[in-house]
Amino acid sequence: MTPDLTDGGERSPDARSDEMNFSFEWYEAFVRDVDAAGYEFGRYGDPVEPGTALLRHDVDLSPERALRMAKIEDEQDVHSTYFFLVSSPVYNVLNEDTREVLAAIQDLGHDVGLHFSTHQYWSPEDVPETDDPIAERVAQEWDILSTVADPIETVSFHIPPDRVLRHEFDGFPSTYEPRFFSEIGYCGDSSQRWRSDPPEVDQFDSKMQILTHPGLWGEDDDSFEARVREGVAEMRERTSDYAEGRYVLQKFG
């Protein structure tokens, strides 16, 4: 059940009374509702007490939109955690633009962590049954991320295979281990599923993990397919700008 309001106040007017949509305006109102319901926005390294909401973002498509969300949260004094891919072809954490995003998100007081993709190393049916090969790859990627950020120890799996769900790894905490996943309430926007099953804050458990994917959101509402195409377009623009500036204009290469 939802915690009581801690300040004795009332909820802000329901800015989410209209149909759910994937706009930053709707997200801002949603975060405001969670805060007004009395939740404290926790960190993964701290105990998850009743009244705690762990606000998590898996950055699959767009570092720029992750920073946009981080600024929205900062304006409401809300803390969250942003998990970045290291092995993604869509963006490069070592690239200057992404490094600046990482630094800006941390400067706002948010945490950064590793978003690890088993799919870069194994097919879903071939994910190792033992922990060591996974932990080894996680450690390698975590070390890379640590050269450009100060990542937390907790790791979020990208499109998690069944093998990692409700499992505790010896080498690192996971957002899908029971204390963060099956033993508390869980609410995620994967594939924009909130369109058909929007989050109802007054139905939340006393402990919650809330997941969003910043690349699925924008200034205006749009479909899942359109958001993916926008993420690819942003990748192409970054690549084009880099090639133009480094090779065409300077005639290097």
XYZ file of C-alpha atoms in Angstrom:
253
model
C 0.000 0.000 0.000
C 1.041 3.607 -0.457
C 2.799 5.366 2.448
C 0.979 8.117 4.266
C 1.900 11.646 3.326
C 4.884 12.598 5.456
C 4.237 16.317 5.531
C 0.526 16.261 6.247
C -0.135 17.936 2.927
C -2.368 16.937 0.081
C -1.603 15.615 -3.321
C -0.962 18.172 -6.019
C -3.734 18.469 -8.601
C -3.639 15.335 -10.719
C -1.740 16.439 -13.797
C -1.947 12.817 -14.974
C -5.721 12.733 -15.112
C -5.573 12.619 -18.913
C -4.666 9.435 -20.777
C -1.151 8.186 -20.122
C 1.400 9.364 -22.686
C 5.158 9.215 -23.097
C 5.892 12.918 -22.828
C 8.276 14.535 -20.371
C 5.352 16.570 -19.065
C 3.513 13.380 -18.098
C 6.651 11.941 -16.536
C 7.195 15.084 -14.490
C 3.647 14.839 -13.120
C 4.127 11.141 -12.377
C 7.281 11.782 -10.351
C 5.480 14.574 -8.522
C 2.679 12.158 -7.617
C 5.125 9.559 -6.272
C 6.823 12.225 -4.187
C 3.510 13.626 -2.941
C 2.429 10.132 -1.892
C 5.184 10.213 0.715
C 7.847 8.023 -0.865
C 11.531 8.669 -0.252
C 13.652 8.166 -3.342
C 16.369 5.766 -2.239
C 19.778 4.610 -3.403
C 20.681 1.052 -4.271
C 23.442 0.930 -1.691
C 21.069 1.730 1.173
C 18.491 -0.492 2.927
C 15.088 -0.496 1.238
C 12.750 0.513 4.049
C 8.966 0.873 3.842
C 8.194 4.105 2.054
C 11.200 3.810 -0.286
C 10.992 4.118 -4.069
C 14.040 3.167 -6.124
C 13.782 5.204 -9.318
C 15.845 3.555 -12.055
C 16.545 4.456 -15.673
C 18.011 2.030 -18.213
C 19.643 4.134 -20.917
C 19.181 2.037 -24.057
C 18.799 4.636 -26.793
C 19.480 8.226 -25.829
C 21.955 9.713 -23.333
C 20.566 13.138 -24.200
C 17.051 12.204 -23.076
C 18.482 10.656 -19.934
C 19.950 14.049 -19.058
C 16.602 15.674 -19.810
C 14.937 13.356 -17.283
C 17.700 13.965 -14.747
C 17.042 17.702 -14.938
C 13.297 17.185 -14.473
C 13.991 15.168 -11.331
C 16.518 17.666 -10.032
C 13.900 20.415 -10.248
C 11.763 18.320 -7.871
C 14.656 17.381 -5.550
C 14.252 13.744 -6.596
C 17.142 11.274 -6.700
C 17.441 8.435 -9.219
C 19.957 6.085 -10.845
C 20.935 5.982 -14.524
C 22.337 2.723 -15.906
C 24.457 3.073 -19.073
C 25.427 0.449 -21.623
C 29.121 0.041 -22.391
C 28.812 -2.402 -25.300
C 26.055 -0.628 -27.219
C 26.397 0.303 -30.916
C 23.908 3.142 -30.323
C 26.157 5.321 -28.149
C 29.680 5.245 -26.734
C 30.269 6.095 -23.069
C 33.880 7.030 -23.918
C 32.790 9.608 -26.471
C 33.095 13.229 -25.331
C 29.394 14.026 -25.686
C 28.349 11.018 -23.610
C 31.052 11.694 -21.021
C 29.605 15.177 -20.600
C 26.125 13.672 -20.106
C 27.468 11.279 -17.466
C 29.199 14.119 -15.638
C 26.122 16.343 -15.794
C 23.846 13.612 -14.415
C 26.208 12.960 -11.516
C 26.632 16.689 -10.882
C 22.870 16.845 -10.358
C 23.250 14.332 -7.524
C 22.022 11.244 -9.350
C 23.847 7.916 -9.413
C 25.256 6.190 -12.489
C 25.603 2.439 -12.926
C 26.380 -0.258 -15.488
C 23.607 -1.506 -17.774
C 25.001 -4.871 -18.781
C 23.887 -6.775 -21.882
C 24.370 -10.537 -21.828
C 23.216 -10.465 -25.455
C 26.569 -9.028 -26.530
C 28.279 -12.242 -25.391
C 25.719 -15.071 -25.384
C 22.422 -15.954 -26.984
C 19.538 -16.187 -24.469
C 19.711 -19.975 -24.408
C 23.502 -19.984 -23.968
C 23.843 -17.666 -20.978
C 26.268 -19.475 -18.623
C 24.706 -21.447 -15.800
C 27.547 -20.483 -13.474
C 28.109 -16.943 -12.235
C 31.828 -16.575 -12.928
C 31.715 -15.924 -16.710
C 28.981 -13.323 -16.261
C 30.736 -11.678 -13.314
C 33.956 -11.523 -15.315
C 32.309 -9.699 -18.211
C 30.449 -7.394 -15.825
C 33.725 -6.507 -14.087
C 35.380 -5.707 -17.421
C 32.581 -3.361 -18.472
C 32.326 -1.816 -15.006
C 36.040 -0.997 -15.156
C 35.537 0.738 -18.502
C 32.608 2.777 -17.187
C 34.644 3.724 -14.114
C 37.163 5.517 -16.327
C 34.554 8.144 -17.224
C 32.161 8.062 -14.235
C 31.855 6.965 -10.640
C 29.504 3.988 -11.027
C 27.705 2.312 -8.166
C 28.252 -1.413 -7.619
C 24.682 -2.408 -8.501
C 24.216 -3.585 -12.097
C 21.106 -3.550 -14.262
C 20.723 -6.211 -16.960
C 19.589 -5.207 -20.448
C 16.568 -7.224 -21.634
C 17.287 -9.664 -18.822
C 17.252 -13.361 -19.665
C 15.433 -15.650 -17.251
C 18.806 -16.824 -15.967
C 19.423 -13.526 -14.126
C 15.938 -12.880 -12.766
C 15.563 -13.303 -8.976
C 19.196 -14.385 -8.807
C 21.860 -13.079 -6.436
C 25.347 -12.898 -7.912
C 28.387 -13.247 -5.699
C 30.404 -10.571 -7.465
C 27.912 -7.691 -7.652
C 24.369 -6.633 -6.681
C 21.732 -6.779 -9.415
C 18.544 -4.773 -9.804
C 16.792 -8.077 -10.521
C 17.732 -9.875 -7.337
C 14.797 -10.588 -4.986
C 15.266 -7.650 -2.592
C 14.863 -5.206 -5.509
C 12.518 -7.174 -7.731
C 10.299 -9.941 -6.370
C 10.258 -8.985 -2.678
C 9.056 -5.419 -3.369
C 6.716 -3.772 -5.837
C 8.029 -3.395 -9.382
C 6.766 -1.116 -12.143
C 8.494 -0.716 -15.517
C 7.716 1.024 -18.819
C 9.477 -1.532 -21.074
C 8.181 -1.404 -24.673
C 5.876 1.414 -23.500
C 3.665 -1.119 -21.698
C 2.367 1.711 -19.509
C 0.026 2.678 -22.368
C -2.127 -0.364 -21.661
C -1.245 -0.695 -17.975
C -0.428 2.767 -16.601
C 1.124 3.038 -13.140
C -1.321 3.847 -10.358
C 0.607 5.427 -7.505
C -2.167 4.817 -4.991
C -1.842 1.087 -5.743
C 1.921 0.942 -5.235
C 3.449 -1.301 -2.563
C 5.184 0.287 0.417
C 8.538 -0.516 -1.208
C 8.910 0.075 -4.951
C 11.371 -0.174 -7.793
C 10.286 2.014 -10.709
C 11.961 1.565 -14.103
C 11.864 3.865 -17.107
C 13.785 3.972 -20.374
C 14.530 7.627 -21.180
C 14.755 6.913 -24.908
C 11.038 6.054 -24.942
C 10.088 9.565 -23.803
C 10.097 12.971 -25.506
C 8.754 16.505 -25.509
C 5.594 15.151 -27.140
C 4.012 11.709 -27.095
C 5.048 9.176 -29.733
C 4.949 5.433 -30.328
C 7.531 2.854 -29.295
C 8.575 2.311 -32.910
C 8.955 6.047 -33.492
C 11.092 6.438 -30.378
C 13.414 3.646 -31.510
C 13.767 5.319 -34.897
C 14.506 8.623 -33.147
C 17.247 6.928 -31.132
C 18.784 5.551 -34.311
C 18.522 9.000 -35.919
C 20.354 10.550 -32.962
C 23.093 7.928 -33.344
C 23.430 8.695 -37.050
C 23.584 12.418 -36.351
C 26.354 11.937 -33.776
C 28.298 9.746 -36.213
C 27.774 12.150 -39.095
C 28.870 15.164 -37.045
C 31.971 13.307 -35.904
C 32.933 12.190 -39.428
C 32.273 15.632 -40.854
C 34.319 17.404 -38.204
C 37.199 14.956 -37.936
C 37.630 13.859 -41.535
C 35.822 16.003 -44.092
C 36.625 19.449 -42.677
C 40.092 18.583 -41.406
C 40.814 16.166 -44.271
C 42.236 13.552 -41.915
C 42.078 9.829 -42.418
